[in-house]
CSV table of C-alpha atoms in Angstrom, one decimal:
chain,number,residue,atom,x,y,z
X,1,PHE,CA,19.9,12.0,-48.6
X,2,ILE,CA,23.5,12.5,-47.3
X,3,GLU,CA,25.2,10.6,-50.4
X,4,TYR,CA,23.6,12.5,-53.1
X,5,VAL,CA,22.6,16.1,-52.0
X,6,PRO,CA,25.7,17.4,-51.2
X,7,MET,CA,27.2,16.7,-54.9
X,8,ALA,CA,24.1,18.4,-56.2
X,9,ILE,CA,24.5,21.4,-54.2
X,10,ALA,CA,28.4,21.6,-55.3
X,11,LEU,CA,27.5,21.1,-59.0
X,12,LEU,CA,24.6,23.5,-58.8
X,13,TYR,CA,26.8,25.8,-57.4
X,14,LEU,CA,29.4,25.2,-60.5
X,15,VAL,CA,26.5,25.5,-62.7
X,16,GLU,CA,25.4,28.8,-61.0
X,17,VAL,CA,28.8,30.1,-61.7
X,18,SER,CA,29.8,29.0,-65.0
X,19,GLY,CA,27.4,31.2,-66.4
X,20,VAL,CA,24.0,29.7,-66.9
X,21,ALA,CA,20.7,31.5,-66.5
X,22,GLY,CA,19.3,32.1,-63.2
X,23,THR,CA,15.9,30.6,-64.5
X,24,ILE,CA,17.6,27.7,-65.0
X,25,VAL,CA,19.6,27.8,-62.0
X,26,HIS,CA,16.3,28.2,-60.2
X,27,LEU,CA,14.6,25.2,-61.6
X,28,LEU,CA,17.6,22.5,-61.5
X,29,GLY,CA,17.0,23.6,-57.4
X,30,ALA,CA,13.6,23.4,-57.3
X,31,THR,CA,13.4,20.4,-59.1
X,32,LEU,CA,16.2,18.9,-56.5
X,33,VAL,CA,13.8,19.7,-53.7
X,34,VAL,CA,10.7,18.0,-55.7
X,35,SER,CA,12.6,14.4,-56.0
X,36,ARG,CA,13.6,14.9,-52.3
X,37,LEU,CA,10.8,15.9,-51.4
X,38,ALA,CA,9.1,12.5,-53.2
X,39,HIS,CA,11.7,10.5,-52.3
X,40,ALA,CA,10.8,11.1,-48.6
X,41,TRP,CA,7.7,10.8,-49.0
X,42,GLY,CA,8.0,7.2,-51.1
X,43,LEU,CA,10.1,6.0,-47.9
X,44,SER,CA,7.8,7.3,-45.0
X,45,THR,CA,4.6,6.4,-46.6
X,46,ASN,CA,5.8,2.8,-46.9
X,47,PRO,CA,9.1,1.1,-45.8
X,48,GLY,CA,9.5,-0.8,-48.5
X,49,ALA,CA,9.7,0.4,-52.1
X,50,THR,CA,7.5,2.5,-53.0
X,51,TYR,CA,6.8,4.1,-56.5
X,52,ALA,CA,7.6,8.0,-55.0
X,53,ARG,CA,10.5,6.9,-53.6
X,54,PHE,CA,11.6,5.7,-56.9
X,55,ILE,CA,10.6,8.6,-59.3
X,56,GLY,CA,12.0,10.8,-56.2
X,57,ALA,CA,15.8,8.9,-56.5
X,58,GLN,CA,15.4,8.1,-60.1
X,59,MET,CA,14.9,12.2,-60.6
X,60,THR,CA,17.9,12.9,-58.6
X,61,PHE,CA,19.9,10.8,-60.1
X,62,LEU,CA,19.3,12.5,-63.9
X,63,LEU,CA,19.3,15.7,-62.1
X,64,LEU,CA,23.0,15.2,-61.9
X,65,ALA,CA,23.5,13.9,-65.2
X,66,ILE,CA,21.9,17.4,-65.9
X,67,MET,CA,23.8,19.5,-64.0
X,68,SER,CA,26.7,17.7,-64.9
X,69,PHE,CA,26.5,17.4,-68.6
X,70,THR,CA,25.6,21.1,-68.4
X,71,GLY,CA,28.7,22.2,-66.1
X,72,LEU,CA,30.3,19.9,-69.0
X,73,TYR,CA,28.9,22.1,-71.9
X,74,TYR,CA,29.3,25.5,-70.5
X,75,TYR,CA,32.8,24.9,-69.3
X,76,LEU,CA,34.2,23.0,-73.2
X,77,VAL,CA,31.9,25.2,-75.7
X,78,PRO,CA,33.7,28.6,-75.4
X,79,ARG,CA,37.4,26.8,-74.5
X,80,ILE,CA,36.5,25.0,-78.3
X,81,PHE,CA,35.0,27.7,-80.1
């Protein structure tokens, strides 16, 4: 939690202030919550590797990438055209 969630929240803020529609911002935030809950549930059911833990972690990484590219797109495209 401590490693990726603060970065994800900061990226979510940057995506929001860059002008992305509110629906997309809410969808990204909800996906972050669901992915972290899946990771926590997988961690609490079995101390080893579980499918829910794997999916939760991968969803978090994918969400970080999506928010990064979204922020870059909304920052760079208006400046190019």
